[in-house]
Short mmCIF file of C-alpha atoms and ligand atoms in Angstrom, two decimals:
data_model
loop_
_atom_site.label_atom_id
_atom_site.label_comp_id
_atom_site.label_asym_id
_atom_site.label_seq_id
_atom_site.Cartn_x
_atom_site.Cartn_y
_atom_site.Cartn_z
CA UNK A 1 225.05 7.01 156.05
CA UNK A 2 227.36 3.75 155.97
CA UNK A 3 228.77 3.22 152.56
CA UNK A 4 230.32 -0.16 151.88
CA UNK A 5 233.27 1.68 150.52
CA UNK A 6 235.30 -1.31 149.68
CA UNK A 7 232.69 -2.47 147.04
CA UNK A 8 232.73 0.20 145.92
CA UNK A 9 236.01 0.60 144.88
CA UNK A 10 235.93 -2.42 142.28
CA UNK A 11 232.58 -0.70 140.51
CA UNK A 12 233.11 1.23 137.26
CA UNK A 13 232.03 4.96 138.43
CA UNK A 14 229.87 6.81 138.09
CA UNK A 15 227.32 4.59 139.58
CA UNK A 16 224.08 5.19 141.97
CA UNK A 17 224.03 3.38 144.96
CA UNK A 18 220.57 2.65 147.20
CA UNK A 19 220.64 1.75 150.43
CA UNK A 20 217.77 -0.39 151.20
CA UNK A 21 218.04 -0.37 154.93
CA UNK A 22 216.94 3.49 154.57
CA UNK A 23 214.34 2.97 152.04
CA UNK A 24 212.92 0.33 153.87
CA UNK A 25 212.65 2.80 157.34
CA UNK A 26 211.55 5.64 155.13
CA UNK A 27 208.59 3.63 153.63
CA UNK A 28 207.84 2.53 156.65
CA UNK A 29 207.37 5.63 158.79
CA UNK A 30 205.27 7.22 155.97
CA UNK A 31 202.92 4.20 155.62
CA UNK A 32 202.79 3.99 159.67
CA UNK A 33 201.21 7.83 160.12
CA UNK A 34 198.80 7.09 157.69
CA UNK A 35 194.87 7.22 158.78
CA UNK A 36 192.48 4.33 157.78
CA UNK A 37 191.49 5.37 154.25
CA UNK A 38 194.36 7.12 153.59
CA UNK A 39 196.56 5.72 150.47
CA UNK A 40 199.90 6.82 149.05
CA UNK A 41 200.61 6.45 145.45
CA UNK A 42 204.41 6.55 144.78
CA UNK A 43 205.54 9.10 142.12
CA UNK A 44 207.03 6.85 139.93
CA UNK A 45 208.47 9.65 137.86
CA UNK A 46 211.01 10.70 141.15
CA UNK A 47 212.91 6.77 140.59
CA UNK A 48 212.40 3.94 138.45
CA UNK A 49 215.37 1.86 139.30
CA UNK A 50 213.39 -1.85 139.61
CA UNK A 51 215.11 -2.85 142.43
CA UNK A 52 213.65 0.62 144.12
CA UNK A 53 210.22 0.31 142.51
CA UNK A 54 210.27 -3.57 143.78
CA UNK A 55 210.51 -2.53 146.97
CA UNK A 56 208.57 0.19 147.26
CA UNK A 57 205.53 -2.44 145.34
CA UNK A 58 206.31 -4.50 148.01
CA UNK A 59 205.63 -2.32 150.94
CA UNK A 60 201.93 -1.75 149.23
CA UNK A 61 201.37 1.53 147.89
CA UNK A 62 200.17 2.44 144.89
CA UNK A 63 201.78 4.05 141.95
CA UNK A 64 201.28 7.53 140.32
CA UNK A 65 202.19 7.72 136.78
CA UNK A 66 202.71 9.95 134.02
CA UNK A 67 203.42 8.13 130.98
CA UNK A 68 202.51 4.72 129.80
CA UNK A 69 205.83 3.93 129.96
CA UNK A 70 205.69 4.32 133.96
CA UNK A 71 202.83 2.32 133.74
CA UNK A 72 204.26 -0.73 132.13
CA UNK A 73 207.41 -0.21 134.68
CA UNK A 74 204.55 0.08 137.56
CA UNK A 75 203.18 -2.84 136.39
CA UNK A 76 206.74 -4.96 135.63
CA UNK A 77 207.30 -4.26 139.60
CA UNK A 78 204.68 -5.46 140.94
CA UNK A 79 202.27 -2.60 141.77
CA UNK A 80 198.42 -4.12 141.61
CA UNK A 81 197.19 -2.21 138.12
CA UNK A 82 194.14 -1.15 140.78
CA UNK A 83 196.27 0.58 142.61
CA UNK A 84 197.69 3.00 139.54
CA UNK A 85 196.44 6.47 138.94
CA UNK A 86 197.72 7.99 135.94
CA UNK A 87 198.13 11.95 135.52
CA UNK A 88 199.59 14.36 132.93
CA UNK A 89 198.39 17.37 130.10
CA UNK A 90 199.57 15.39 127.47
CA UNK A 91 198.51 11.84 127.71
CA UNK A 92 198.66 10.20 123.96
CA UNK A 93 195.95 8.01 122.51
CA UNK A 94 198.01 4.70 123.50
CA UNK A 95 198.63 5.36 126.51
CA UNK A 96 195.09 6.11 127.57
CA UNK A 97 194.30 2.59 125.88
CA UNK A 98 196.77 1.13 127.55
CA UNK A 99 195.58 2.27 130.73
CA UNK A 100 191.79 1.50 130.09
CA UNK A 101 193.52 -2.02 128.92
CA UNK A 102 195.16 -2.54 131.90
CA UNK A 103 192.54 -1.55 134.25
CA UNK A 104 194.06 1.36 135.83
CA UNK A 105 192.42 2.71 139.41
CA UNK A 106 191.73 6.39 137.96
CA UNK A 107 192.76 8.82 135.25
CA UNK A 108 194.05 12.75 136.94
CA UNK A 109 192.46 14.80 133.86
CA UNK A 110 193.84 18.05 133.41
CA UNK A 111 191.30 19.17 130.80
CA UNK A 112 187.91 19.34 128.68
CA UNK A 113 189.69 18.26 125.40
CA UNK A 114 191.40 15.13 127.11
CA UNK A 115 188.75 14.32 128.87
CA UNK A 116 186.42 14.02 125.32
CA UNK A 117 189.10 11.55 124.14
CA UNK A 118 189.18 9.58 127.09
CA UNK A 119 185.28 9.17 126.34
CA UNK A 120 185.90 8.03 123.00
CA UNK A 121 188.76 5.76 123.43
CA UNK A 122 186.57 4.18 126.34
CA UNK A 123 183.38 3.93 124.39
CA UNK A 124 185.53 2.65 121.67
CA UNK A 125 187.15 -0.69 124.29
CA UNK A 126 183.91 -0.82 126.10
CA UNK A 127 185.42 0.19 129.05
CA UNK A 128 184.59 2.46 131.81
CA UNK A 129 187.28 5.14 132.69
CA UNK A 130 187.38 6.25 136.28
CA UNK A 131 188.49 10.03 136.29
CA UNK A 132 189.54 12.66 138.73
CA UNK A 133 189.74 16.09 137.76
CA UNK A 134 193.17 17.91 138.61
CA UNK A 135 192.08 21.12 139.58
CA UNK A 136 194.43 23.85 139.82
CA UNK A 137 194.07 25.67 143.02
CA UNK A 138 196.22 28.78 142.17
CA UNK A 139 198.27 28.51 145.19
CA UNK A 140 201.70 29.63 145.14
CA UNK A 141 204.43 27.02 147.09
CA UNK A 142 207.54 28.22 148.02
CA UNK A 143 209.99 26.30 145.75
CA UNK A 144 211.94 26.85 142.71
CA UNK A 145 210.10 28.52 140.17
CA UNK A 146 210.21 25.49 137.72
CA UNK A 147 208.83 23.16 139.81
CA UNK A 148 206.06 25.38 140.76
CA UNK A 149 202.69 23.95 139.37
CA UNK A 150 200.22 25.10 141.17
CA UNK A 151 199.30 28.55 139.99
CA UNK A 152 197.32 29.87 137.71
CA UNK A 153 199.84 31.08 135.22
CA UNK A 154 201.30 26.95 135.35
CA UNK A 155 200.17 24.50 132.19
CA UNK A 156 198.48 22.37 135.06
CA UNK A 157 195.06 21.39 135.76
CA UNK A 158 191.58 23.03 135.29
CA UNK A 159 190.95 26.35 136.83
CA UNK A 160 188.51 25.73 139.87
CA UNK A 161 186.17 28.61 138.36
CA UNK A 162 185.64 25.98 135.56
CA UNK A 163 184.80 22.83 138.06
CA UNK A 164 181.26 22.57 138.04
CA UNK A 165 180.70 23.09 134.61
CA UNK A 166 183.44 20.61 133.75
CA UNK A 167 181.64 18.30 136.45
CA UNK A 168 178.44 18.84 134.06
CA UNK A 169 179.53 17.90 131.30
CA UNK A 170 181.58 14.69 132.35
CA UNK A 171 178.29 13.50 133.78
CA UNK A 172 177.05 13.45 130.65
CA UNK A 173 179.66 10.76 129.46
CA UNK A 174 178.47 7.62 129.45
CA UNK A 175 182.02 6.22 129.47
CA UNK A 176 183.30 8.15 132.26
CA UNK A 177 183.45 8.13 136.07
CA UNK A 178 184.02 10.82 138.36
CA UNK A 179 185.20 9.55 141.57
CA UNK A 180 187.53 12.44 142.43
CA UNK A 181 189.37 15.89 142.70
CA UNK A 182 193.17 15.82 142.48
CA UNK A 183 195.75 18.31 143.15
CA UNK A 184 199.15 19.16 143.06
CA UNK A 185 200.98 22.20 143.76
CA UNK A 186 204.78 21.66 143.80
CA UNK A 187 207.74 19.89 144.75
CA UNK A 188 210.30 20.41 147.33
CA UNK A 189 208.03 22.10 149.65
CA UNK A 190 209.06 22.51 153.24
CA UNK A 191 206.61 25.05 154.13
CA UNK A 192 203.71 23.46 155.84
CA UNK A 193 201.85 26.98 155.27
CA UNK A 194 201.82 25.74 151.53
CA UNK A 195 200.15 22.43 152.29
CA UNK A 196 197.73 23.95 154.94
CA UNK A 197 196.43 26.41 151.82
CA UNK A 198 196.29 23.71 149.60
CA UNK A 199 193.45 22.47 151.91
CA UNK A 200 191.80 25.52 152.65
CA UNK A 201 191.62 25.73 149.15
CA UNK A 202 189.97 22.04 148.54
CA UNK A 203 187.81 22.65 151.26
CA UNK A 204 186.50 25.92 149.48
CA UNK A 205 185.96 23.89 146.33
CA UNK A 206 184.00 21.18 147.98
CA UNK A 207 181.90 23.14 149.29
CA UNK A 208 181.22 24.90 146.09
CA UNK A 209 180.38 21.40 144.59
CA UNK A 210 178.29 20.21 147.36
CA UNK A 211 176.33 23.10 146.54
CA UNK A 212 175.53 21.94 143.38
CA UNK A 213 175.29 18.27 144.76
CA UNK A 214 178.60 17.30 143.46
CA UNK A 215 180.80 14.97 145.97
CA UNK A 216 183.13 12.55 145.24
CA UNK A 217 184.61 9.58 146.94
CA UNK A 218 188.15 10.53 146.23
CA UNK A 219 189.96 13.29 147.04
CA UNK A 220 194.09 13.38 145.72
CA UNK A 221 196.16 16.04 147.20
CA UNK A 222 199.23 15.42 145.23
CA UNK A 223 202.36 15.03 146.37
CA UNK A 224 205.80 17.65 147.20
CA UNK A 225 207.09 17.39 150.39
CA UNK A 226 210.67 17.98 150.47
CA UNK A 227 213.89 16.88 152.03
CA UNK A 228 216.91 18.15 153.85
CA UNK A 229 219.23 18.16 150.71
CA UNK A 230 222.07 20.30 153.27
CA UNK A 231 221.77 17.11 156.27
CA UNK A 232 220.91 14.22 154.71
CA UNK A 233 222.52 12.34 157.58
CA UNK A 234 220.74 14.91 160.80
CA UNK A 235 217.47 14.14 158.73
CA UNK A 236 217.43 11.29 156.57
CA UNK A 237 213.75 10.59 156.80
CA UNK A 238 211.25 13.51 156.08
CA UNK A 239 209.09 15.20 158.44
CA UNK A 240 206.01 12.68 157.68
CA UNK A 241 204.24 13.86 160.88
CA UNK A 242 204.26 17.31 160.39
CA UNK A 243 203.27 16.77 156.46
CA UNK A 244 200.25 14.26 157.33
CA UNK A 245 199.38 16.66 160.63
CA UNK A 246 198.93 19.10 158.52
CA UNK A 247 195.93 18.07 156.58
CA UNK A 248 194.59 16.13 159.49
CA UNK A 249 193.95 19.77 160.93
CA UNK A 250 193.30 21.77 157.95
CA UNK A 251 191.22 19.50 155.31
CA UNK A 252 187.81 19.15 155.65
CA UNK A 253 186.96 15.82 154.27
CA UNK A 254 182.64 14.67 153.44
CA UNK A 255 182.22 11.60 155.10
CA UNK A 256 183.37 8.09 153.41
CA UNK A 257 186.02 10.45 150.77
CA UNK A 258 189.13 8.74 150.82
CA UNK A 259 192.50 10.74 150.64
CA UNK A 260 195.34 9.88 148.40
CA UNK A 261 199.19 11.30 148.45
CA UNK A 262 201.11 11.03 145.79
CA UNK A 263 204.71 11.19 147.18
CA UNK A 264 208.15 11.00 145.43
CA UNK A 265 211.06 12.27 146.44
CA UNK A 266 210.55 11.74 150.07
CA UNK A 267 209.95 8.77 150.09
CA UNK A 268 212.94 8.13 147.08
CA UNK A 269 215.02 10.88 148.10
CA UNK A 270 217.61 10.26 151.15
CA UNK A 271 218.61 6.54 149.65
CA UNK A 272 220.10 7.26 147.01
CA UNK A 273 223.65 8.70 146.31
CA UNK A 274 225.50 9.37 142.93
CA UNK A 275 229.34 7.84 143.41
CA UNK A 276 231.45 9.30 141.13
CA UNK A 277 235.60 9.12 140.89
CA UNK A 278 238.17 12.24 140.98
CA UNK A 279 239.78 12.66 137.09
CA UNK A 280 241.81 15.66 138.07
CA UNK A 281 242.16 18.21 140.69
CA UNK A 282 243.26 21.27 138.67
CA UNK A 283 244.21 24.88 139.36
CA UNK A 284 242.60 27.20 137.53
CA UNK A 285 243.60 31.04 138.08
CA UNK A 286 241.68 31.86 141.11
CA UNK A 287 239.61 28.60 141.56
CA UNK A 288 240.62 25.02 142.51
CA UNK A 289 238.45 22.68 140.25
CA UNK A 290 237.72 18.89 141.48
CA UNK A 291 237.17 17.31 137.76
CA UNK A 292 234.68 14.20 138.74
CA UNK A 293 233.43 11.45 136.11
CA UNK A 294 229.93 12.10 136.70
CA UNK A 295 228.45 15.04 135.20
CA UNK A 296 225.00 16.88 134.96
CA UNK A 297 224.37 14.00 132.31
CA UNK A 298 223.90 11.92 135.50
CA UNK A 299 222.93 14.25 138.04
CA UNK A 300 220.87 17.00 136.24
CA UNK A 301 219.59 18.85 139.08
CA UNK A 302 222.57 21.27 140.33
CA UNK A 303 222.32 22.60 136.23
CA UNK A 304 218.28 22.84 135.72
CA UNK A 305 217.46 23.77 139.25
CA UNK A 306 220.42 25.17 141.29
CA UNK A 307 220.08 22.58 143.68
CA UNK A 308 222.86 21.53 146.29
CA UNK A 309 223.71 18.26 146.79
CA UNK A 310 225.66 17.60 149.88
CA UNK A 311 229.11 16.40 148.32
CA UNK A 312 231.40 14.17 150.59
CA UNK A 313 234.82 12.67 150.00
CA UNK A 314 234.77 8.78 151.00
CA UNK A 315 238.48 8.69 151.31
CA UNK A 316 239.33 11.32 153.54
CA UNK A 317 237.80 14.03 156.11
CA UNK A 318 240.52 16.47 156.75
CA UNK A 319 242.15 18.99 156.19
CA UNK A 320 239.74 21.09 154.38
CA UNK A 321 239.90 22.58 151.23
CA UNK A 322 237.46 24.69 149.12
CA UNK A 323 236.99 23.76 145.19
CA UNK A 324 234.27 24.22 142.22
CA UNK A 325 233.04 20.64 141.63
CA UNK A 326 232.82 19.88 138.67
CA UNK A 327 231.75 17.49 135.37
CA UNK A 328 233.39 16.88 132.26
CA UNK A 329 230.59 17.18 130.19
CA UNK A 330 231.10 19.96 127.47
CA UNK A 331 228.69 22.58 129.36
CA UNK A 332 229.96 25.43 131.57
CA UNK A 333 226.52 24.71 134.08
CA UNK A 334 228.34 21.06 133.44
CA UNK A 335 228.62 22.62 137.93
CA UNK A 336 227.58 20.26 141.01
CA UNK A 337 228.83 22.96 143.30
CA UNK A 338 230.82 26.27 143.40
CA UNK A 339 233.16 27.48 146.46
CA UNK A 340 232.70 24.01 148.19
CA UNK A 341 234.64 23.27 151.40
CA UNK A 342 235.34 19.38 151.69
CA UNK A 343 238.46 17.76 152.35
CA UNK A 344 241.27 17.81 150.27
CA UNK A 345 241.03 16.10 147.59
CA UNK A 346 243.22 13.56 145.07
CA UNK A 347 242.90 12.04 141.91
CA UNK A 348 241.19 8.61 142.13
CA UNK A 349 239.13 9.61 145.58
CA UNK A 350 235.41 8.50 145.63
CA UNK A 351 232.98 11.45 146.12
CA UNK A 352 229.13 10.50 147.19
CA UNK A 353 226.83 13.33 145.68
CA UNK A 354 224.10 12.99 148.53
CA UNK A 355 220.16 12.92 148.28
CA UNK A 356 220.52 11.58 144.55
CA UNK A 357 217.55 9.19 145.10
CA UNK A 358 214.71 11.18 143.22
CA UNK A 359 214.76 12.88 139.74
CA UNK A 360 218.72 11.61 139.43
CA UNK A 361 218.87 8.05 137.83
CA UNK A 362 215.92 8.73 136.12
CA UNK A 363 216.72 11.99 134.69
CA UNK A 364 220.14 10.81 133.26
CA UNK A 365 220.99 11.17 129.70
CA UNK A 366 223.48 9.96 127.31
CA UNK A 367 223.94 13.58 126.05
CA UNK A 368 228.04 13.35 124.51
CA UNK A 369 227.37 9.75 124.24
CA UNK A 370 228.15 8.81 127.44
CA UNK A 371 226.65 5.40 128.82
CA UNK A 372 223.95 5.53 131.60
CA UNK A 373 225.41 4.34 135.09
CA UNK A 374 224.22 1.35 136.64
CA UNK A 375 222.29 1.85 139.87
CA UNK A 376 222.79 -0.86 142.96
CA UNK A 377 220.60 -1.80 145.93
CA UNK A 378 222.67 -2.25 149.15
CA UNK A 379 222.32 -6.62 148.33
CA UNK A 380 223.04 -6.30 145.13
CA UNK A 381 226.93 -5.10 146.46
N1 LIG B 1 202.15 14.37 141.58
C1 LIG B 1 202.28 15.17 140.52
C2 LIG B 1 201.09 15.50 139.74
C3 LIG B 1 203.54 15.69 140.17
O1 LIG B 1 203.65 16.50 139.12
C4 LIG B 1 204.68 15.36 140.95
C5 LIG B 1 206.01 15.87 140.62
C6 LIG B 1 204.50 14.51 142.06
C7 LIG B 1 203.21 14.04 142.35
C8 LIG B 1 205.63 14.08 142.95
O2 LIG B 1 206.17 15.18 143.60
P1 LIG B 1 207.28 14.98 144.76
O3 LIG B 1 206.60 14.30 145.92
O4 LIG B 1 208.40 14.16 144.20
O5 LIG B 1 207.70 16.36 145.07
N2 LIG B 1 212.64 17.09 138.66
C9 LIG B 1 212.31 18.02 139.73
C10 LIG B 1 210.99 17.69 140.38
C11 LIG B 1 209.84 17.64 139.42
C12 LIG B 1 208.55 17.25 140.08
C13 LIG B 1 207.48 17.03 139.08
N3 LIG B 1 206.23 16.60 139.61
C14 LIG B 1 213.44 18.02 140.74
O6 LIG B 1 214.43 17.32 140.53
O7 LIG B 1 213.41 18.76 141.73
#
């Protein structure tokens, strides 16, 4: 990736910088390999910068949303309120009314007890609530374990043993609409075996429901494909093909269902990079530390997940050295990376923390009251 390194030299660090060319190619691949009736809802929760969300409205998808505070930022960027679906365990009383109020596509409910108050909050507006009932399909993907959600043990969804009697009783609701099944089984998933269950495992439900004449236009496979978080630059847009090619051969849709996706940080991912500025380079006993102004306050996922974030040194390539990378946030998993070979380093060098794009702006906090860093678009340099 190109980084307009000049600019960003005059910008107060830490600071996340998108670059829209990327974005723009990334979005468009995905939407290209899509089949007629095929619709992807972007995971709102993986990025709400607006200039991000803007674009991503603007390229027409759809938004997925978990709170009704992503709604009202789905909405503020332009995504068509018919295009929102809105999932979650916990969704509170004003945000389902907000969501009735604003006209929402469909409601992902994840149980019996929500679904009774979506009934009487709609009965209540006079409104009609389309549903789709996340079903948890037990399958295990092959990520870290706390971004698992698919299995049976996970808070998610309603068991598919429980499906047709759930299906029953929603029928009964005269404020509710069931127009689909929706699933989800985990995030960074490279493993195409995972997505390939995932659909034998829909198509064994359907069939189950047919049986009992249950079918439903809609069918919501969730989202998780991953990214290449070692070469962001050999593979800076995900494997799309292999992703969509995958339930083209393994799901087994009734005629006229419509398939949704409900992808984040591929699409989200690659753009983005955290820029942060070298305090100190110290030397500890037996480490070298690189002492960086960004912290897991703005880049949480090296500390809750053990993730790796390619780290690169803007100013200089070679010669190499090998350091613990670190923030100066008053945590000892305050860690982007241990035993890290990148060139040598100096006080006042930019470093770009790679693949920052999804679950990094967003999941910033002002834990020892630092302020949140700005985020930039490539045009807004
Ligand atoms: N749909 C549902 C129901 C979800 O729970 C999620 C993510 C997505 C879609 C989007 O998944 P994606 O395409 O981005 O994998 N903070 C963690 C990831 C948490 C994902 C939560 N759910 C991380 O930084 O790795």
């Amino acid at each position: 990736m190109e980084f307009p390194i000049d600019r960003f030299r005059e910008l107060q660090t830490p600071f996340y910088y998108y670059d829209t060319a990327l974005l723009g190619q990334t979005l468009q691949t995905a939407q290209s390999l899509l089949m007629p009736d095929w619709h992807i809802h972007y995971a709102v929760k993986a990025c709400t910068n607006p200039g991000v969300m803007h674009r991503i409205a603007e390229a027409g998808l759809g938004a997925d949303c978990v709170s009704g505070g992503e709604i009202r930022a789905a909405l503020a960027a332009g995504f068509p309120s018919e295009s929102i679906v809105f999932a979650g365990v916990g969704k509170s009383d004003w945000e389902i009314e907000l969501a009735l109020g604003s006209d929402i596509f469909c409601f992902n409910v994840e149980s019996i007890p929500e679904l009774e108050v979506i009934q009487e909050i709609a009965q209540r507006m006079g409104r009609t609530a389309r549903v789709a009932f996340r079903i948890n399909p037990n399958v295990g993907a092959h990520t870290h374990e706390n971004i698992t959600t698919g299995r049976a043990e996970n808070k998610f969804g309603i068991a598919m043993e429980d499906m047709v009697g759930v299906v029953r009783l929603a029928r009964t609701m005269a404020n509710v609409e069931c127009i689909g099944l929706h699933f989800h089984i985990g995030s960074q998933i490279l493993d195409m075996e995972d997505f390939a269950t995932l659909s034998l495992r829909i198509n064994e439900l359907q069939e189950v429901l047919a049986s009992y004449g249950f079918s439903f236009p809609h069918v919501n496979v969730g989202g998780g494909l991953g990214i290449d978080y070692e070469h962001p630059d050999l593979s800076p847009i995900p494997n799309f093909k292999d992703y969509f090619d995958t339930f083209k051969r393994y799901l087994r849709l009734h005629k006229g269902q419509q398939l949704h996706f409900e992808l984040g940080r591929s699409l989200v991912g690659q753009c983005g990079t955290l820029v942060t500025k070298v305090l100190y380079v110290k030397q500890g006993n037996a480490r070298q530390f690189v002492i960086t102004d960004a912290g897991m306050t703005d880049l949480i996922r090296p500390a809750l997940y053990d993730a790796q974030h390619k780290i690169e040194n803007l100013m200089r390539q070679s010669p190499l050295a090998t350091y613990d990378v670190v923030g100066p946030i008053c945590e000892s998993s305050d860690v982007f990376a241990r035993d890290y070979r990148m060139a040598e380093t100096r006080r006042g060098d930019l470093l770009a923390l790679r693949s920052s794009g999804a679950y990094g702006e967003i999941m910033a906090s002002q834990y020892n009251c630092r302020p949140l860093p700005k985020g930039y678009l490539t045009e807004q340099l």
